[in-house]
Amino acid sequence: MPDIYLYLAVGAFAGVLAGLFGVGGGLVIVPVLAFAFARAGIAPEVLMHLAIGSSLATIVFTSLASVRAHHRRGAVQWRLVGRLAPGIVVGALLGAMIADWLPGTGLRRIFGIFELAVAVQLGLGLKPAPHRTLPGTPGLFAAGGVIGTVSAIVGIGGGTLTVPFLTWNNVAIRNAVATSAACGMPIALAGAIGFAAAGWGESALPAASTGYLYWPAIGGVVAASMLFAPLGARLAHTLPGDVLKRLFALFLAGLGVYMLI
């Protein structure tokens, strides 16, 4: 039961962050789930795989509200989503296969380095200059493949990769964020299916798992994050955004260091 409270707490925190900064919760969900699973005595060789797969499964559900809100405002470029989606799905399935092949320590280090990179990007406010147009279908397939692969390996919805790519290609930031949110659904769905298949029959997994998806954690995180996301959205209009982003960057850097050591 104490673990259920921890899953609810991380879901609430991830929901507030999603509403406040527009970032996916995977950057927070993965390390906290890894901590909770270690505390619960889950085998080290499957611990990170279970945390990443479960994080992707939560994003399948939590992205629905975000996509619906962006769609109502007419900000999602669905044609662009459709052109990116094939590469994203192939990449996410490939990412799940790569993650299954990697040892738990390797996955943890990759996640820690990625988290530190995102912390630097957020803290310094680094943004690519929009100076080109979107590539053709092969280029978008390749871009989607890279975004899907990296996102599945680290258990995120891909916003930290998709938004910079789209703004770099002269997509307006409002449309880039909305389109990225819609792209998070195929990333999370394909990635979660890939992790479920990759972990099928793994003897070290706890009960209530489907491959590398652990349903008690998924249920707790989803329930709380969907309740608390509107609070984050309200706070975004009242709190100093730049200061909060720098504090969040420091928090992410701390999580990244924790994962590395």
PDB file of C-alpha atoms in Angstrom:
ATOM      1  CA  MET A   1       0.000   0.000   0.000  1.00  0.00           C
ATOM      2  CA  PRO A   2       2.756   2.587   0.670  1.00  0.00           C
ATOM      3  CA  ASP A   3       3.928   2.032  -2.926  1.00  0.00           C
ATOM      4  CA  ILE A   4       0.455   2.926  -4.198  1.00  0.00           C
ATOM      5  CA  TYR A   5       0.737   6.250  -2.373  1.00  0.00           C
ATOM      6  CA  LEU A   6       4.103   6.834  -4.031  1.00  0.00           C
ATOM      7  CA  TYR A   7       2.647   6.117  -7.478  1.00  0.00           C
ATOM      8  CA  LEU A   8      -0.194   8.567  -6.779  1.00  0.00           C
ATOM      9  CA  ALA A   9       2.295  11.187  -5.597  1.00  0.00           C
ATOM     10  CA  VAL A  10       4.494  10.897  -8.691  1.00  0.00           C
ATOM     11  CA  GLY A  11       1.388  11.015 -10.878  1.00  0.00           C
ATOM     12  CA  ALA A  12       0.216  14.203  -9.177  1.00  0.00           C
ATOM     13  CA  PHE A  13       3.656  15.801  -9.569  1.00  0.00           C
ATOM     14  CA  ALA A  14       3.923  14.733 -13.212  1.00  0.00           C
ATOM     15  CA  GLY A  15       0.433  16.101 -13.915  1.00  0.00           C
ATOM     16  CA  VAL A  16       1.280  19.491 -12.426  1.00  0.00           C
ATOM     17  CA  LEU A  17       4.529  19.632 -14.434  1.00  0.00           C
ATOM     18  CA  ALA A  18       2.722  18.703 -17.650  1.00  0.00           C
ATOM     19  CA  GLY A  19       0.232  21.529 -17.147  1.00  0.00           C
ATOM     20  CA  LEU A  20       2.856  23.999 -15.951  1.00  0.00           C
ATOM     21  CA  PHE A  21       5.628  23.490 -18.509  1.00  0.00           C
ATOM     22  CA  GLY A  22       4.028  21.457 -21.273  1.00  0.00           C
ATOM     23  CA  VAL A  23       6.562  18.654 -20.822  1.00  0.00           C
ATOM     24  CA  GLY A  24       5.788  14.972 -20.591  1.00  0.00           C
ATOM     25  CA  GLY A  25       6.000  13.355 -17.194  1.00  0.00           C
ATOM     26  CA  GLY A  26       8.405  10.613 -18.264  1.00  0.00           C
ATOM     27  CA  LEU A  27      11.417  12.664 -17.191  1.00  0.00           C
ATOM     28  CA  VAL A  28      10.104  12.476 -13.618  1.00  0.00           C
ATOM     29  CA  ILE A  29       8.103   9.238 -13.732  1.00  0.00           C
ATOM     30  CA  VAL A  30      10.978   6.983 -14.837  1.00  0.00           C
ATOM     31  CA  PRO A  31      13.475   7.832 -12.046  1.00  0.00           C
ATOM     32  CA  VAL A  32      10.814   7.822  -9.312  1.00  0.00           C
ATOM     33  CA  LEU A  33       9.434   4.479 -10.486  1.00  0.00           C
ATOM     34  CA  ALA A  34      12.996   3.136 -10.589  1.00  0.00           C
ATOM     35  CA  PHE A  35      13.425   4.256  -6.974  1.00  0.00           C
ATOM     36  CA  ALA A  36      10.072   2.709  -5.946  1.00  0.00           C
ATOM     37  CA  PHE A  37      10.804  -0.571  -7.720  1.00  0.00           C
ATOM     38  CA  ALA A  38      14.247  -0.801  -6.101  1.00  0.00           C
ATOM     39  CA  ARG A  39      12.641  -0.197  -2.696  1.00  0.00           C
ATOM     40  CA  ALA A  40      10.115  -2.943  -3.437  1.00  0.00           C
ATOM     41  CA  GLY A  41      12.914  -5.422  -4.159  1.00  0.00           C
ATOM     42  CA  ILE A  42      12.274  -5.839  -7.890  1.00  0.00           C
ATOM     43  CA  ALA A  43      15.201  -7.543  -9.625  1.00  0.00           C
ATOM     44  CA  PRO A  44      17.842  -5.020 -10.806  1.00  0.00           C
ATOM     45  CA  GLU A  45      18.092  -6.623 -14.245  1.00  0.00           C
ATOM     46  CA  VAL A  46      14.462  -5.719 -15.085  1.00  0.00           C
ATOM     47  CA  LEU A  47      13.963  -2.649 -12.884  1.00  0.00           C
ATOM     48  CA  MET A  48      14.771   0.042 -15.477  1.00  0.00           C
ATOM     49  CA  HIS A  49      12.951  -1.787 -18.266  1.00  0.00           C
ATOM     50  CA  LEU A  50       9.849  -1.958 -16.056  1.00  0.00           C
ATOM     51  CA  ALA A  51      10.094   1.751 -15.141  1.00  0.00           C
ATOM     52  CA  ILE A  52      10.475   2.861 -18.771  1.00  0.00           C
ATOM     53  CA  GLY A  53       7.759   0.573 -20.143  1.00  0.00           C
ATOM     54  CA  SER A  54       5.336   1.635 -17.399  1.00  0.00           C
ATOM     55  CA  SER A  55       6.139   5.315 -18.041  1.00  0.00           C
ATOM     56  CA  LEU A  56       5.275   4.913 -21.737  1.00  0.00           C
ATOM     57  CA  ALA A  57       1.993   3.198 -20.821  1.00  0.00           C
ATOM     58  CA  THR A  58       0.994   6.125 -18.585  1.00  0.00           C
ATOM     59  CA  ILE A  59       1.630   8.568 -21.440  1.00  0.00           C
ATOM     60  CA  VAL A  60      -0.862   6.678 -23.634  1.00  0.00           C
ATOM     61  CA  PHE A  61      -3.614   7.710 -21.211  1.00  0.00           C
ATOM     62  CA  THR A  62      -2.406  11.105 -20.007  1.00  0.00           C
ATOM     63  CA  SER A  63      -1.757  12.456 -23.515  1.00  0.00           C
ATOM     64  CA  LEU A  64      -5.440  12.090 -24.414  1.00  0.00           C
ATOM     65  CA  ALA A  65      -6.546  15.139 -22.420  1.00  0.00           C
ATOM     66  CA  SER A  66      -3.706  17.260 -23.793  1.00  0.00           C
ATOM     67  CA  VAL A  67      -4.378  16.312 -27.411  1.00  0.00           C
ATOM     68  CA  ARG A  68      -8.111  16.944 -26.984  1.00  0.00           C
ATOM     69  CA  ALA A  69      -7.463  20.431 -25.604  1.00  0.00           C
ATOM     70  CA  HIS A  70      -5.043  21.329 -28.430  1.00  0.00           C
ATOM     71  CA  HIS A  71      -7.424  19.919 -31.054  1.00  0.00           C
ATOM     72  CA  ARG A  72     -10.310  22.056 -29.763  1.00  0.00           C
ATOM     73  CA  ARG A  73      -8.130  25.127 -30.354  1.00  0.00           C
ATOM     74  CA  GLY A  74      -7.324  23.968 -33.876  1.00  0.00           C
ATOM     75  CA  ALA A  75      -3.584  23.906 -33.170  1.00  0.00           C
ATOM     76  CA  VAL A  76      -2.764  20.306 -34.128  1.00  0.00           C
ATOM     77  CA  GLN A  77      -1.445  19.884 -37.682  1.00  0.00           C
ATOM     78  CA  TRP A  78      -2.916  16.437 -38.217  1.00  0.00           C
ATOM     79  CA  ARG A  79      -1.510  16.051 -41.730  1.00  0.00           C
ATOM     80  CA  LEU A  80       1.982  16.538 -40.301  1.00  0.00           C
ATOM     81  CA  VAL A  81       1.212  14.055 -37.505  1.00  0.00           C
ATOM     82  CA  GLY A  82       0.197  11.522 -40.153  1.00  0.00           C
ATOM     83  CA  ARG A  83       3.464  12.049 -42.060  1.00  0.00           C
ATOM     84  CA  LEU A  84       5.597  11.669 -38.921  1.00  0.00           C
ATOM     85  CA  ALA A  85       3.631   8.768 -37.404  1.00  0.00           C
ATOM     86  CA  PRO A  86       4.957   5.876 -39.578  1.00  0.00           C
ATOM     87  CA  GLY A  87       8.564   6.673 -38.683  1.00  0.00           C
ATOM     88  CA  ILE A  88       7.594   7.253 -35.047  1.00  0.00           C
ATOM     89  CA  VAL A  89       5.903   3.847 -34.747  1.00  0.00           C
ATOM     90  CA  VAL A  90       8.803   2.001 -36.394  1.00  0.00           C
ATOM     91  CA  GLY A  91      11.288   3.942 -34.256  1.00  0.00           C
ATOM     92  CA  ALA A  92       9.395   3.319 -31.000  1.00  0.00           C
ATOM     93  CA  LEU A  93       9.211  -0.426 -31.663  1.00  0.00           C
ATOM     94  CA  LEU A  94      12.925  -0.410 -32.516  1.00  0.00           C
ATOM     95  CA  GLY A  95      13.648   1.562 -29.339  1.00  0.00           C
ATOM     96  CA  ALA A  96      11.840  -1.048 -27.237  1.00  0.00           C
ATOM     97  CA  MET A  97      13.936  -3.788 -28.859  1.00  0.00           C
ATOM     98  CA  ILE A  98      17.165  -1.859 -28.210  1.00  0.00           C
ATOM     99  CA  ALA A  99      16.147  -1.230 -24.592  1.00  0.00           C
ATOM    100  CA  ASP A 100      15.420  -4.928 -24.086  1.00  0.00           C
ATOM    101  CA  TRP A 101      18.891  -5.747 -25.411  1.00  0.00           C
ATOM    102  CA  LEU A 102      20.615  -3.213 -23.121  1.00  0.00           C
ATOM    103  CA  PRO A 103      21.449  -4.148 -19.510  1.00  0.00           C
ATOM    104  CA  GLY A 104      19.694  -2.243 -16.733  1.00  0.00           C
ATOM    105  CA  THR A 105      22.828  -0.275 -15.825  1.00  0.00           C
ATOM    106  CA  GLY A 106      23.259   0.840 -19.432  1.00  0.00           C
ATOM    107  CA  LEU A 107      19.637   2.002 -19.636  1.00  0.00           C
ATOM    108  CA  ARG A 108      20.036   3.921 -16.385  1.00  0.00           C
ATOM    109  CA  ARG A 109      23.133   5.731 -17.646  1.00  0.00           C
ATOM    110  CA  ILE A 110      21.532   6.608 -20.972  1.00  0.00           C
ATOM    111  CA  PHE A 111      18.518   8.025 -19.138  1.00  0.00           C
ATOM    112  CA  GLY A 112      20.729  10.018 -16.744  1.00  0.00           C
ATOM    113  CA  ILE A 113      22.718  11.588 -19.601  1.00  0.00           C
ATOM    114  CA  PHE A 114      19.515  12.424 -21.507  1.00  0.00           C
ATOM    115  CA  GLU A 115      17.981  14.001 -18.406  1.00  0.00           C
ATOM    116  CA  LEU A 116      21.066  16.160 -17.859  1.00  0.00           C
ATOM    117  CA  ALA A 117      20.909  17.287 -21.499  1.00  0.00           C
ATOM    118  CA  VAL A 118      17.252  18.306 -21.116  1.00  0.00           C
ATOM    119  CA  ALA A 119      18.120  20.141 -17.871  1.00  0.00           C
ATOM    120  CA  VAL A 120      20.780  22.167 -19.691  1.00  0.00           C
ATOM    121  CA  GLN A 121      18.394  22.949 -22.555  1.00  0.00           C
ATOM    122  CA  LEU A 122      15.647  24.093 -20.173  1.00  0.00           C
ATOM    123  CA  GLY A 123      17.937  25.981 -17.816  1.00  0.00           C
ATOM    124  CA  LEU A 124      19.653  27.947 -20.587  1.00  0.00           C
ATOM    125  CA  GLY A 125      16.514  28.340 -22.686  1.00  0.00           C
ATOM    126  CA  LEU A 126      18.226  26.890 -25.763  1.00  0.00           C
ATOM    127  CA  LYS A 127      15.958  26.912 -28.814  1.00  0.00           C
ATOM    128  CA  PRO A 128      16.825  26.114 -32.430  1.00  0.00           C
ATOM    129  CA  ALA A 129      16.470  29.021 -34.841  1.00  0.00           C
ATOM    130  CA  PRO A 130      13.718  28.448 -37.437  1.00  0.00           C
ATOM    131  CA  HIS A 131      15.606  28.699 -40.721  1.00  0.00           C
ATOM    132  CA  ARG A 132      14.370  25.911 -43.008  1.00  0.00           C
ATOM    133  CA  THR A 133      11.199  24.209 -44.215  1.00  0.00           C
ATOM    134  CA  LEU A 134       9.899  20.750 -43.463  1.00  0.00           C
ATOM    135  CA  PRO A 135      11.578  17.925 -45.384  1.00  0.00           C
ATOM    136  CA  GLY A 136       9.735  15.582 -47.717  1.00  0.00           C
ATOM    137  CA  THR A 137       8.168  12.257 -46.778  1.00  0.00           C
ATOM    138  CA  PRO A 138      11.498  10.324 -46.514  1.00  0.00           C
ATOM    139  CA  GLY A 139      12.973  13.055 -44.318  1.00  0.00           C
ATOM    140  CA  LEU A 140       9.930  13.116 -42.038  1.00  0.00           C
ATOM    141  CA  PHE A 141       9.982   9.316 -41.805  1.00  0.00           C
ATOM    142  CA  ALA A 142      13.645   9.444 -40.752  1.00  0.00           C
ATOM    143  CA  ALA A 143      12.996  12.241 -38.244  1.00  0.00           C
ATOM    144  CA  GLY A 144      10.040  10.351 -36.795  1.00  0.00           C
ATOM    145  CA  GLY A 145      12.188   7.231 -36.569  1.00  0.00           C
ATOM    146  CA  VAL A 146      14.886   9.007 -34.560  1.00  0.00           C
ATOM    147  CA  ILE A 147      12.322  10.693 -32.278  1.00  0.00           C
ATOM    148  CA  GLY A 148      10.448   7.419 -31.712  1.00  0.00           C
ATOM    149  CA  THR A 149      13.598   5.394 -31.034  1.00  0.00           C
ATOM    150  CA  VAL A 150      15.114   7.804 -28.511  1.00  0.00           C
ATOM    151  CA  SER A 151      11.768   8.446 -26.802  1.00  0.00           C
ATOM    152  CA  ALA A 152      11.062   4.728 -26.342  1.00  0.00           C
ATOM    153  CA  ILE A 153      14.543   4.041 -24.956  1.00  0.00           C
ATOM    154  CA  VAL A 154      14.134   6.702 -22.245  1.00  0.00           C
ATOM    155  CA  GLY A 155      10.357   6.361 -21.690  1.00  0.00           C
ATOM    156  CA  ILE A 156       9.099   9.816 -22.716  1.00  0.00           C
ATOM    157  CA  GLY A 157       6.421  11.168 -25.044  1.00  0.00           C
ATOM    158  CA  GLY A 158       8.987  12.858 -27.258  1.00  0.00           C
ATOM    159  CA  GLY A 159       8.096  16.514 -26.722  1.00  0.00           C
ATOM    160  CA  THR A 160      11.672  17.464 -25.847  1.00  0.00           C
ATOM    161  CA  LEU A 161      12.681  16.215 -29.316  1.00  0.00           C
ATOM    162  CA  THR A 162       9.615  16.869 -31.483  1.00  0.00           C
ATOM    163  CA  VAL A 163       9.057  20.519 -30.519  1.00  0.00           C
ATOM    164  CA  PRO A 164      12.663  21.631 -31.308  1.00  0.00           C
ATOM    165  CA  PHE A 165      12.580  19.695 -34.602  1.00  0.00           C
ATOM    166  CA  LEU A 166       9.314  21.333 -35.691  1.00  0.00           C
ATOM    167  CA  THR A 167      10.315  24.868 -34.648  1.00  0.00           C
ATOM    168  CA  TRP A 168      13.658  24.386 -36.436  1.00  0.00           C
ATOM    169  CA  ASN A 169      11.563  23.678 -39.542  1.00  0.00           C
ATOM    170  CA  ASN A 170       9.556  26.911 -39.236  1.00  0.00           C
ATOM    171  CA  VAL A 171       6.447  25.442 -37.583  1.00  0.00           C
ATOM    172  CA  ALA A 172       4.951  28.077 -35.246  1.00  0.00           C
ATOM    173  CA  ILE A 173       5.583  27.254 -31.585  1.00  0.00           C
ATOM    174  CA  ARG A 174       1.844  26.979 -30.795  1.00  0.00           C
ATOM    175  CA  ASN A 175       1.387  24.414 -33.578  1.00  0.00           C
ATOM    176  CA  ALA A 176       4.673  22.686 -32.751  1.00  0.00           C
ATOM    177  CA  VAL A 177       3.628  22.058 -29.140  1.00  0.00           C
ATOM    178  CA  ALA A 178       0.156  20.860 -30.142  1.00  0.00           C
ATOM    179  CA  THR A 179       1.458  18.632 -32.945  1.00  0.00           C
ATOM    180  CA  SER A 180       4.137  17.232 -30.628  1.00  0.00           C
ATOM    181  CA  ALA A 181       1.447  16.341 -28.080  1.00  0.00           C
ATOM    182  CA  ALA A 182      -0.444  14.421 -30.787  1.00  0.00           C
ATOM    183  CA  CYS A 183       2.776  12.637 -31.824  1.00  0.00           C
ATOM    184  CA  GLY A 184       3.216  11.519 -28.211  1.00  0.00           C
ATOM    185  CA  MET A 185       0.322   9.096 -28.586  1.00  0.00           C
ATOM    186  CA  PRO A 186       1.865   6.826 -31.281  1.00  0.00           C
ATOM    187  CA  ILE A 187       5.243   7.047 -29.517  1.00  0.00           C
ATOM    188  CA  ALA A 188       3.763   5.912 -26.201  1.00  0.00           C
ATOM    189  CA  LEU A 189       1.414   3.314 -27.688  1.00  0.00           C
ATOM    190  CA  ALA A 190       4.006   1.648 -29.949  1.00  0.00           C
ATOM    191  CA  GLY A 191       6.660   1.885 -27.233  1.00  0.00           C
ATOM    192  CA  ALA A 192       4.385   0.360 -24.589  1.00  0.00           C
ATOM    193  CA  ILE A 193       3.398  -2.487 -26.929  1.00  0.00           C
ATOM    194  CA  GLY A 194       7.067  -3.057 -27.701  1.00  0.00           C
ATOM    195  CA  PHE A 195       8.012  -3.190 -24.013  1.00  0.00           C
ATOM    196  CA  ALA A 196       5.088  -5.516 -23.249  1.00  0.00           C
ATOM    197  CA  ALA A 197       6.231  -7.884 -26.002  1.00  0.00           C
ATOM    198  CA  ALA A 198       9.933  -7.616 -25.120  1.00  0.00           C
ATOM    199  CA  GLY A 199       9.327  -8.544 -21.488  1.00  0.00           C
ATOM    200  CA  TRP A 200       6.806 -11.310 -22.171  1.00  0.00           C
ATOM    201  CA  GLY A 201       7.692 -14.415 -20.188  1.00  0.00           C
ATOM    202  CA  GLU A 202      10.468 -12.700 -18.178  1.00  0.00           C
ATOM    203  CA  SER A 203      10.593 -14.674 -14.926  1.00  0.00           C
ATOM    204  CA  ALA A 204      12.044 -11.861 -12.767  1.00  0.00           C
ATOM    205  CA  LEU A 205       9.023  -9.576 -13.233  1.00  0.00           C
ATOM    206  CA  PRO A 206       6.539  -8.988 -10.366  1.00  0.00           C
ATOM    207  CA  ALA A 207       2.934 -10.137 -10.425  1.00  0.00           C
ATOM    208  CA  ALA A 208       0.428  -7.807 -12.154  1.00  0.00           C
ATOM    209  CA  SER A 209       2.903  -7.185 -14.983  1.00  0.00           C
ATOM    210  CA  THR A 210       2.338  -7.558 -18.708  1.00  0.00           C
ATOM    211  CA  GLY A 211       5.846  -7.807 -20.004  1.00  0.00           C
ATOM    212  CA  TYR A 212       7.625  -4.645 -18.879  1.00  0.00           C
ATOM    213  CA  LEU A 213       4.347  -2.897 -17.953  1.00  0.00           C
ATOM    214  CA  TYR A 214       3.497  -2.852 -14.231  1.00  0.00           C
ATOM    215  CA  TRP A 215      -0.205  -2.076 -13.857  1.00  0.00           C
ATOM    216  CA  PRO A 216      -0.397  -0.929 -10.190  1.00  0.00           C
ATOM    217  CA  ALA A 217       2.153   1.797 -10.963  1.00  0.00           C
ATOM    218  CA  ILE A 218       0.476   2.701 -14.270  1.00  0.00           C
ATOM    219  CA  GLY A 219      -2.959   2.984 -12.654  1.00  0.00           C
ATOM    220  CA  GLY A 220      -1.759   5.142  -9.750  1.00  0.00           C
ATOM    221  CA  VAL A 221       0.238   7.520 -11.940  1.00  0.00           C
ATOM    222  CA  VAL A 222      -2.525   7.917 -14.539  1.00  0.00           C
ATOM    223  CA  ALA A 223      -5.286   8.560 -11.994  1.00  0.00           C
ATOM    224  CA  ALA A 224      -3.361  11.271 -10.137  1.00  0.00           C
ATOM    225  CA  SER A 225      -1.759  12.965 -13.148  1.00  0.00           C
ATOM    226  CA  MET A 226      -5.080  13.456 -14.935  1.00  0.00           C
ATOM    227  CA  LEU A 227      -6.533  15.020 -11.788  1.00  0.00           C
ATOM    228  CA  PHE A 228      -3.632  17.417 -11.223  1.00  0.00           C
ATOM    229  CA  ALA A 229      -2.802  18.524 -14.789  1.00  0.00           C
ATOM    230  CA  PRO A 230      -5.470  21.293 -14.719  1.00  0.00           C
ATOM    231  CA  LEU A 231      -3.854  22.687 -11.553  1.00  0.00           C
ATOM    232  CA  GLY A 232      -0.544  22.979 -13.391  1.00  0.00           C
ATOM    233  CA  ALA A 233      -2.240  24.779 -16.267  1.00  0.00           C
ATOM    234  CA  ARG A 234      -3.757  27.318 -13.849  1.00  0.00           C
ATOM    235  CA  LEU A 235      -0.431  27.852 -12.076  1.00  0.00           C
ATOM    236  CA  ALA A 236       1.236  28.522 -15.434  1.00  0.00           C
ATOM    237  CA  HIS A 237      -0.777  31.750 -15.675  1.00  0.00           C
ATOM    238  CA  THR A 238       0.074  33.001 -12.187  1.00  0.00           C
ATOM    239  CA  LEU A 239       3.666  31.962 -11.401  1.00  0.00           C
ATOM    240  CA  PRO A 240       6.914  33.368 -12.895  1.00  0.00           C
ATOM    241  CA  GLY A 241       7.615  30.958 -15.753  1.00  0.00           C
ATOM    242  CA  ASP A 242      11.314  31.662 -16.303  1.00  0.00           C
ATOM    243  CA  VAL A 243      12.208  31.197 -12.634  1.00  0.00           C
ATOM    244  CA  LEU A 244      10.168  27.996 -12.437  1.00  0.00           C
ATOM    245  CA  LYS A 245      11.818  26.600 -15.565  1.00  0.00           C
ATOM    246  CA  ARG A 246      15.259  27.148 -14.071  1.00  0.00           C
ATOM    247  CA  LEU A 247      14.220  25.492 -10.811  1.00  0.00           C
ATOM    248  CA  PHE A 248      12.753  22.580 -12.748  1.00  0.00           C
ATOM    249  CA  ALA A 249      15.996  22.326 -14.737  1.00  0.00           C
ATOM    250  CA  LEU A 250      17.929  22.041 -11.464  1.00  0.00           C
ATOM    251  CA  PHE A 251      15.522  19.356 -10.291  1.00  0.00           C
ATOM    252  CA  LEU A 252      15.981  17.408 -13.532  1.00  0.00           C
ATOM    253  CA  ALA A 253      19.751  17.749 -13.216  1.00  0.00           C
ATOM    254  CA  GLY A 254      19.521  16.251  -9.714  1.00  0.00           C
ATOM    255  CA  LEU A 255      17.465  13.332 -11.046  1.00  0.00           C
ATOM    256  CA  GLY A 256      19.971  12.850 -13.863  1.00  0.00           C
ATOM    257  CA  VAL A 257      22.890  12.704 -11.415  1.00  0.00           C
ATOM    258  CA  TYR A 258      20.926  10.301  -9.199  1.00  0.00           C
ATOM    259  CA  MET A 259      20.370   7.971 -12.155  1.00  0.00           C
ATOM    260  CA  LEU A 260      24.057   8.078 -13.092  1.00  0.00           C
ATOM    261  CA  ILE A 261      25.382   7.278  -9.626  1.00  0.00           C
TER     262      ILE A 261
END
